[in-house]
Each structure stands twice: as structure tokens, then as C-alpha cells.
PDB file of C-alpha atoms in Angstrom:
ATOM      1  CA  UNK A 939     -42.761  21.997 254.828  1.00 59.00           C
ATOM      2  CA  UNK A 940     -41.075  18.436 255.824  1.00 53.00           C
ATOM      3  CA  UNK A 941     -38.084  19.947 257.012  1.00 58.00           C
ATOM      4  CA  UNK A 942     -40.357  22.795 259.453  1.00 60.00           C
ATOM      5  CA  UNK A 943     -42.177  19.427 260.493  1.00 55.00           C
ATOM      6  CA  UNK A 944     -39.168  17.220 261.375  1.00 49.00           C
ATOM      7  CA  UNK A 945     -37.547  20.407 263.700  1.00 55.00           C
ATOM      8  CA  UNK A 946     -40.500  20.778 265.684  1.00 58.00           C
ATOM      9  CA  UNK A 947     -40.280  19.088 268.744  1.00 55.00           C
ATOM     10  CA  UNK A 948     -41.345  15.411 268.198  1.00 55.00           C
ATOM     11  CA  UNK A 949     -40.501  15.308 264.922  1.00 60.00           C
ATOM     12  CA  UNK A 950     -39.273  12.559 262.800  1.00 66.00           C
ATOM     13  CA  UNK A 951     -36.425  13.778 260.474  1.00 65.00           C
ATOM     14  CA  UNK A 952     -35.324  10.292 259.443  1.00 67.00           C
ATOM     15  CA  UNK A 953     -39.146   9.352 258.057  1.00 71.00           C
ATOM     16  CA  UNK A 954     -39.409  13.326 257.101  1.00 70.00           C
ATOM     17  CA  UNK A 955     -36.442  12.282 254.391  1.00 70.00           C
ATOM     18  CA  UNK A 956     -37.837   8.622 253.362  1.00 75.00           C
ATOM     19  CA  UNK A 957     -41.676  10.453 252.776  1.00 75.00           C
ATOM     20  CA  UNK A 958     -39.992  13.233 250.690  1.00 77.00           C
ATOM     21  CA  UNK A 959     -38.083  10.771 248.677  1.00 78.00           C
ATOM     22  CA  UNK A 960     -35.012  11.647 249.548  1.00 78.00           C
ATOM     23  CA  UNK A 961     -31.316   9.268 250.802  1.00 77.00           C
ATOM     24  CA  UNK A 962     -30.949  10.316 254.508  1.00 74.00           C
ATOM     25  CA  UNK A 963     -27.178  11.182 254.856  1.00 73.00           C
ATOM     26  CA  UNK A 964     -25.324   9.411 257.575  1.00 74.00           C
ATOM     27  CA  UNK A 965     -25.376  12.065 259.899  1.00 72.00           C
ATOM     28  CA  UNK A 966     -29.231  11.912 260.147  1.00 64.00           C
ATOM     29  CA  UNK A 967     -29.182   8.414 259.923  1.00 69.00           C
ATOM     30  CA  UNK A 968     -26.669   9.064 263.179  1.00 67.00           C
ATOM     31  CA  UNK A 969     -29.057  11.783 264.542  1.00 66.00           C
ATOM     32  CA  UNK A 970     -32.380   9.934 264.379  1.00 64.00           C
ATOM     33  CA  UNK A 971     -31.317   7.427 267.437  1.00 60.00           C
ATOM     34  CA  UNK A 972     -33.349   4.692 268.995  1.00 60.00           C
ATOM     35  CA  UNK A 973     -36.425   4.885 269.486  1.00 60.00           C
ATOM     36  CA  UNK A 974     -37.582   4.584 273.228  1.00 67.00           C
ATOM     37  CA  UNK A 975     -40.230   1.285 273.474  1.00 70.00           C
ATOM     38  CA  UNK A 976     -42.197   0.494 276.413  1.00 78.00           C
ATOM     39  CA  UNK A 977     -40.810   0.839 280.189  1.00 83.00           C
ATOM     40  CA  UNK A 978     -39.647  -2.452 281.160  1.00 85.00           C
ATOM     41  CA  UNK A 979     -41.697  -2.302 284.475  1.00 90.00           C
ATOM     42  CA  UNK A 980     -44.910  -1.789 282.377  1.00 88.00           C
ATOM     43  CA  UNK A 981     -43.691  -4.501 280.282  1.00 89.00           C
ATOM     44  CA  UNK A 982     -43.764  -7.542 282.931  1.00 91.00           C
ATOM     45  CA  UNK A 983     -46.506  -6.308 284.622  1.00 92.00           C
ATOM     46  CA  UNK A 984     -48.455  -6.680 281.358  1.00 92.00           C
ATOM     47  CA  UNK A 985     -46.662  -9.783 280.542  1.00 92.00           C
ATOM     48  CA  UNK A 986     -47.555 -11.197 283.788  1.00 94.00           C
ATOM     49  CA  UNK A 987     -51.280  -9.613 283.863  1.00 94.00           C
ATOM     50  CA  UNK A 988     -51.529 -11.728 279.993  1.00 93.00           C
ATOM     51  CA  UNK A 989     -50.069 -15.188 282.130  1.00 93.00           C
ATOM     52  CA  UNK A 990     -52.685 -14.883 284.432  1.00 92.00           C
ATOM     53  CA  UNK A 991     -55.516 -14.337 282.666  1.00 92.00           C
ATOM     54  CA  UNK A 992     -54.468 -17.110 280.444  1.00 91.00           C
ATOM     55  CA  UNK A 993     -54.662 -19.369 283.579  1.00 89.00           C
ATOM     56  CA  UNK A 994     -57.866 -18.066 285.172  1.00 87.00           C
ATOM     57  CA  UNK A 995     -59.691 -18.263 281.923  1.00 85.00           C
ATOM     58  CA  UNK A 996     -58.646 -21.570 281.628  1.00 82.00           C
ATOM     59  CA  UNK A 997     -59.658 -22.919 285.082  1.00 80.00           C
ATOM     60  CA  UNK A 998     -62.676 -21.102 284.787  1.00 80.00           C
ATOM     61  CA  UNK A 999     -63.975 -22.497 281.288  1.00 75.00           C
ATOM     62  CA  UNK A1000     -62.819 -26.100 282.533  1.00 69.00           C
ATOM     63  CA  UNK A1001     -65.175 -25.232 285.557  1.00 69.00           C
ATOM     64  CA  UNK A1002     -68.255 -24.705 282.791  1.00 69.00           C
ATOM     65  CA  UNK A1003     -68.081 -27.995 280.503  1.00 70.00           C
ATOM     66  CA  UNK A1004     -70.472 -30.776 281.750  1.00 71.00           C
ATOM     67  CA  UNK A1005     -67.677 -33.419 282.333  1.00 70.00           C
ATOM     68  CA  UNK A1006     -67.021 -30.971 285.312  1.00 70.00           C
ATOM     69  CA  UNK A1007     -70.106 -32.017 286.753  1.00 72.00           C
ATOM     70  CA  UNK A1008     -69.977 -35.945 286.177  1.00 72.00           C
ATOM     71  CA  UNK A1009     -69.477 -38.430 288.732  1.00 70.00           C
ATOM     72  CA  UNK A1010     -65.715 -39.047 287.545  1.00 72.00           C
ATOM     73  CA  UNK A1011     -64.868 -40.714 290.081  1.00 73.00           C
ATOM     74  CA  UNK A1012     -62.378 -42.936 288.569  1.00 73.00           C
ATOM     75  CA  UNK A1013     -58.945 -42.147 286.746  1.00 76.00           C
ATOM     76  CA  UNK A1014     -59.409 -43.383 283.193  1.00 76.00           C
ATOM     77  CA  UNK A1015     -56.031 -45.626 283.419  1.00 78.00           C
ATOM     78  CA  UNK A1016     -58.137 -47.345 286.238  1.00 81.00           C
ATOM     79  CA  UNK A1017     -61.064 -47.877 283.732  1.00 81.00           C
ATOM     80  CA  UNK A1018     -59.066 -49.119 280.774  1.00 82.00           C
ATOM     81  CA  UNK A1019     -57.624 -51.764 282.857  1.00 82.00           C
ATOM     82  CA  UNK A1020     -61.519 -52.461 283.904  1.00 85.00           C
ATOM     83  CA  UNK A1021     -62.550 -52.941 280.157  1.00 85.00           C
ATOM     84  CA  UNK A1022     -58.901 -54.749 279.269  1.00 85.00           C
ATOM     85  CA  UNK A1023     -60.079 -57.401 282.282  1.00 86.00           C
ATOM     86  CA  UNK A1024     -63.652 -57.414 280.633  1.00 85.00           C
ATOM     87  CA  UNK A1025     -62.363 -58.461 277.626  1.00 85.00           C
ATOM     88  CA  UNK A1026     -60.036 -61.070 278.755  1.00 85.00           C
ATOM     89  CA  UNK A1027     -62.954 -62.517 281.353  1.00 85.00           C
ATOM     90  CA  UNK A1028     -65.482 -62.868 278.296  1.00 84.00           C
ATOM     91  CA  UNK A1029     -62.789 -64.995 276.833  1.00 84.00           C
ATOM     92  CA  UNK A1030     -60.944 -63.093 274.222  1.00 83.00           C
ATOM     93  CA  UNK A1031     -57.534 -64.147 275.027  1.00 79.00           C
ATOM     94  CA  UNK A1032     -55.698 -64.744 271.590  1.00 81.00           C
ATOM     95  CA  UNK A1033     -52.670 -62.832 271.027  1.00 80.00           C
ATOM     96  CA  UNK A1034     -55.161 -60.186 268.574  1.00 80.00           C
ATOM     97  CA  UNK A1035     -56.513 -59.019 271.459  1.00 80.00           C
ATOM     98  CA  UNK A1036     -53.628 -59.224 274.357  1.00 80.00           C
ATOM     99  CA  UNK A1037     -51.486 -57.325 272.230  1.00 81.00           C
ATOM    100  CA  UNK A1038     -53.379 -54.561 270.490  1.00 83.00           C
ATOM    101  CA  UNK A1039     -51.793 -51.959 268.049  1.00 79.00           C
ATOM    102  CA  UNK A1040     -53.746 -48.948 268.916  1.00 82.00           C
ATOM    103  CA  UNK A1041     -56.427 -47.983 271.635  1.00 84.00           C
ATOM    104  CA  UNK A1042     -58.778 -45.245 272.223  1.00 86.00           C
ATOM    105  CA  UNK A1043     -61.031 -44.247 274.987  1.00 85.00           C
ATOM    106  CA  UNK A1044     -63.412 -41.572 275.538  1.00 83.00           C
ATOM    107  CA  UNK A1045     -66.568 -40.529 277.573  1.00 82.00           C
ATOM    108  CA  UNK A1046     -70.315 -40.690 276.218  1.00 81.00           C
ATOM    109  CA  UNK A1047     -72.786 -38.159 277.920  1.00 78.00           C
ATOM    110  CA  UNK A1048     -76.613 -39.737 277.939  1.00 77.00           C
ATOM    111  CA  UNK A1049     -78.354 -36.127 277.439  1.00 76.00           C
ATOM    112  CA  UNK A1050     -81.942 -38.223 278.002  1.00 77.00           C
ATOM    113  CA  UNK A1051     -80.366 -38.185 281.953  1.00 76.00           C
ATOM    114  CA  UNK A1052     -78.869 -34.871 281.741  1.00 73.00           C
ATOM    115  CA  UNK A1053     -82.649 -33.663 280.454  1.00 77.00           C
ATOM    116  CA  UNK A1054     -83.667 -35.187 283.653  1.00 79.00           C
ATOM    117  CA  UNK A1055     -81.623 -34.196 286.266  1.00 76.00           C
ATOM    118  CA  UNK A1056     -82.015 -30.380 284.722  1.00 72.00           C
ATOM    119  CA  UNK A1057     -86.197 -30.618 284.476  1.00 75.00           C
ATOM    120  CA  UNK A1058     -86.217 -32.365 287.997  1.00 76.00           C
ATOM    121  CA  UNK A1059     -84.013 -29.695 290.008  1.00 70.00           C
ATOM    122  CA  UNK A1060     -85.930 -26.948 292.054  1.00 69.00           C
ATOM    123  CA  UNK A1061     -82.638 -25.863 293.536  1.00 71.00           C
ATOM    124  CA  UNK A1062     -81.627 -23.061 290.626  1.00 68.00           C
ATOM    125  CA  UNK A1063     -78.135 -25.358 290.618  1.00 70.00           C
ATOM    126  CA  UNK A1064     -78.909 -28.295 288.641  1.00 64.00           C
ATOM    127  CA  UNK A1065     -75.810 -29.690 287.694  1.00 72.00           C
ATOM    128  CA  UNK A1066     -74.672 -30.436 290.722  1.00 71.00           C
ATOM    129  CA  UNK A1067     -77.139 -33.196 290.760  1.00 71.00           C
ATOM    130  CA  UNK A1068     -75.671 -34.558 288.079  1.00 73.00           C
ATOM    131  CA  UNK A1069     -72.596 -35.881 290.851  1.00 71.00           C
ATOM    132  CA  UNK A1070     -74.870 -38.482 292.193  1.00 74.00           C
ATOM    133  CA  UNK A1071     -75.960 -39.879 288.752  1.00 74.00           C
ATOM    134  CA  UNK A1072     -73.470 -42.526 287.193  1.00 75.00           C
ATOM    135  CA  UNK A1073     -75.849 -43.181 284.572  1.00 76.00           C
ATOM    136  CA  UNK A1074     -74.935 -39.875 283.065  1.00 76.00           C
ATOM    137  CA  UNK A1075     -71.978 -41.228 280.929  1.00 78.00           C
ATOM    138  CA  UNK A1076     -70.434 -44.108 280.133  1.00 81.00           C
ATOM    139  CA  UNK A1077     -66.503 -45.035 279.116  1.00 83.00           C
ATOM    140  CA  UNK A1078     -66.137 -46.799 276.130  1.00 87.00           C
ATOM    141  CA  UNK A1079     -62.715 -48.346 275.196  1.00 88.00           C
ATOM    142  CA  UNK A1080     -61.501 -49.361 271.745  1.00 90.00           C
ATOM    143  CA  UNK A1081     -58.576 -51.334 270.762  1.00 87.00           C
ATOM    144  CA  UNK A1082     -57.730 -52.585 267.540  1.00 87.00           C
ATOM    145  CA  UNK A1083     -54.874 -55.131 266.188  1.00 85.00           C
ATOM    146  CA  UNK A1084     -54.160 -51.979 263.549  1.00 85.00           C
ATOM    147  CA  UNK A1085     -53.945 -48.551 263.858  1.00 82.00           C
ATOM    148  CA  UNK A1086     -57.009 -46.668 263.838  1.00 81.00           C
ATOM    149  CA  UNK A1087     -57.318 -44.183 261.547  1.00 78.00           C
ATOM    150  CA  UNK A1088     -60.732 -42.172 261.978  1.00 78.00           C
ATOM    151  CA  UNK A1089     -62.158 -40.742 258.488  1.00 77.00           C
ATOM    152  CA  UNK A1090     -61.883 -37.202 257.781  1.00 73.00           C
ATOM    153  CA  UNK A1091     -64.137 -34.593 259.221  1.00 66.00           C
ATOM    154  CA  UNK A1092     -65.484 -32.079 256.496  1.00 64.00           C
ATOM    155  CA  UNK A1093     -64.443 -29.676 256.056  1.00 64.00           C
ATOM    156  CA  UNK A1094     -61.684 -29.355 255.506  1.00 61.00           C
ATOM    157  CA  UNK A1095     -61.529 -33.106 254.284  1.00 60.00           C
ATOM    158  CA  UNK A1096     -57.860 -33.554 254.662  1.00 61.00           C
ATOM    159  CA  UNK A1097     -57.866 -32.861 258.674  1.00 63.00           C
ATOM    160  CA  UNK A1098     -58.646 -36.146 260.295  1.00 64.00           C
ATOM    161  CA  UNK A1099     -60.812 -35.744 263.933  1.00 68.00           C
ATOM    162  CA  UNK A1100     -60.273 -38.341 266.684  1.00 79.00           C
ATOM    163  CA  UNK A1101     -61.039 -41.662 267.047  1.00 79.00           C
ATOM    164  CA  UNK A1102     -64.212 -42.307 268.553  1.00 80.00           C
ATOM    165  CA  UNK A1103     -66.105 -45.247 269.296  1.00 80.00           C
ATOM    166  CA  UNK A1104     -67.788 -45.549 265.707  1.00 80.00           C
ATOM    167  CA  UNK A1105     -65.419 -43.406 263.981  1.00 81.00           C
ATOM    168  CA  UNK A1106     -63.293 -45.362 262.098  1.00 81.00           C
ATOM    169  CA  UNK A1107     -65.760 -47.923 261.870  1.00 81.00           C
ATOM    170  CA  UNK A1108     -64.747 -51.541 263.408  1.00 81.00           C
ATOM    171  CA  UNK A1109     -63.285 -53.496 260.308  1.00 81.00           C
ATOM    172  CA  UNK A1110     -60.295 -55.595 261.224  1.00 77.00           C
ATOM    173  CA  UNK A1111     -60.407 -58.519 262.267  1.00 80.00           C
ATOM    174  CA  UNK A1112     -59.834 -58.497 266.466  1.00 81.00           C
ATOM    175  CA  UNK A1113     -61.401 -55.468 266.924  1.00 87.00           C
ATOM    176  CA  UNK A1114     -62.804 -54.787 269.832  1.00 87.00           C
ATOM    177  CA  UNK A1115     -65.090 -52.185 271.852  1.00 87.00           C
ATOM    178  CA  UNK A1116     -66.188 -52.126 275.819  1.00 88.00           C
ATOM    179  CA  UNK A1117     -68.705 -49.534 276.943  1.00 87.00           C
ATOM    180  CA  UNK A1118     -68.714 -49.326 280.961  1.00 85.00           C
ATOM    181  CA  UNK A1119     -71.470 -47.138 283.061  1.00 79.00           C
ATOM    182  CA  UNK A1120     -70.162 -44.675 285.860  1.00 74.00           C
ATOM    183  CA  UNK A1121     -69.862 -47.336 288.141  1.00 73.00           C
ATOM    184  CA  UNK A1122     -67.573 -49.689 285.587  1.00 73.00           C
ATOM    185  CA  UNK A1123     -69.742 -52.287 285.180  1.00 75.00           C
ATOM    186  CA  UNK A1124     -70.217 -53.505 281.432  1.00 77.00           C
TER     187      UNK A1124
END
């Protein structure tokens, strides 16, 4: 019956032998070819149709997160330097603080405002009211004369998240934290 099935056309006499149990002999070994794979047209043109949805699904989610609709107006290099002047104006000048180890910034969303802005809107768009509210977030910086080291998130409690601006909580010595509003003032 597996030989009947391996001559008809389509037919595999190579895996005919190995499901029978049987050594194929070189000459079917020779016989049973390559196998033809995908047409190398078909091939890039899925390759390329995998790229780009990669790309538009990535533009497009960035286009959906909140921090799309914030008043980000500037970079966060620009607002580090802000917060490293804030520090240096309120007098923390030693050497601890001029020359941290490690630093961390991030971006706080007030949801109280964002609450607001969406119960307020009458336009069916309300996030794009969100662009004229600076009191929507606030920067924080961090700096520390060691290297932060944030506790473990559970689970699993071996992976460790980011720093944030509680998590690892401020222990050394020269620690420092600066929380700026939309508009970088302190």
C-alpha cells in the first residue's frame, strides 16, 4: 500500500520508506530531490508586507498612549538641565550633588486633570484639550551619589522594574529629587 502511495503523482517515496520502517537506499535518497519552498517573489513581498505592518502598528499605537496628547513641549535633556540648575540655585553645591552616580527621570500624569479635561469636552475629541493643559504632568528628576537600584517587581521577584521617583526609596545620603510642572517651574 506505501509503495502504490509513493508512485502516485505527489507522492513521497523517501517518507513512504521512513513510515514503513524501512533504510531508504541511496538511489531514493538520490531520487527524492529538493523540495521546492516558497517563490522568492512571494517571499519579499511578504517579508516586506511583515516590515510594514511592524512600522504602522507602531506609529499608530504611539499615536494612542496619553503622553501623545501632553503638552511636551520640551526635550527632556532640556528639562534635566532645568532641575540640575534647580538644585544648584537652592544651594546644593557639594561635590554629592555636582557629581552624581546615577540619574533617572520620568513623567507623572495628574489623572484628577485628565478627569477634567475628559468630563469638560463637548467636542467628541477630548484629548486634544489636554495640549493646552501643562498641569497634566509633571517631570520629576532623580539623582543619587550611588546607583539606584529599584526593588523587584512581583512577580517574578528576581526581574527588577525601573527606577521611579519612589522606587528605590531615597536612602543615601545626597540624594536628591526635583518635580517640575509642564511649564518647568519647580
Amino acid at each position: 500500500m506505501l509503495a502504490v502511495s509513493a508512485a502516485l503523482p505527489g507522492g513521497d517515496p523517501l517518507a513512504a520508506a521512513l513510515a514503513a520502517g524501512e533504510t531508504p537506499s541511496p538511489e531514493l535518497m538520490a531520487e527524492a530531490g529538493v523540495r521546492k519552498g516558497m517563490a522568492p517573489l512571494r517571499a519579499v513581498g511578504l517579508g516586506l508586507l511583515a516590515i510594514l505592518l511592524l512600522v504602522g502598528g507602531t506609529r499608530w499605537a504611539g499615536t494612542m498612549t496619553i503622553t501623545n496628547f501632553l503638552p511636551l513641549d520640551r526635550r527632556p535633556e532640556v528639562l534635566e538641565d532645568l532641575a540640575r540648575g534647580m538644585i544648584r540655585e537652592l544651594g546644593y553645591d557639594e561635590k554629592v550633588y555636582a557629581e552624581p552616580a546615577d540619574q533617572a527621570w520620568g513623567v507623572l500624569t495628574w489623572n484628577n486633570v485628565i478627569m477634567e479635561v475628559g468630563a469638560a469636552d463637548t467636542t467628541g475629541s477630548p484629548w486634544e484639550s489636554l495640549r493646552e493643559r501643562p498641569d497634566a504632568f509633571s517631570y520629576w528628576y532623580r539623582q543619587s551619589p550611588r546607583t539606584m537600584l529599584p526593588t523587584p517587581v512581583s512577580p517574578p521577584i528576581f526581574q527588577r522594574g525601573p527606577v521611579t521617583l519612589t522606587n528605590p526609596r531615597p536612602i543615601a545620603v545626597g540624594e536628591i529629587a526635583v518635580l517640575l510642572d509642564g511649564l518647568g517651574q519647580l
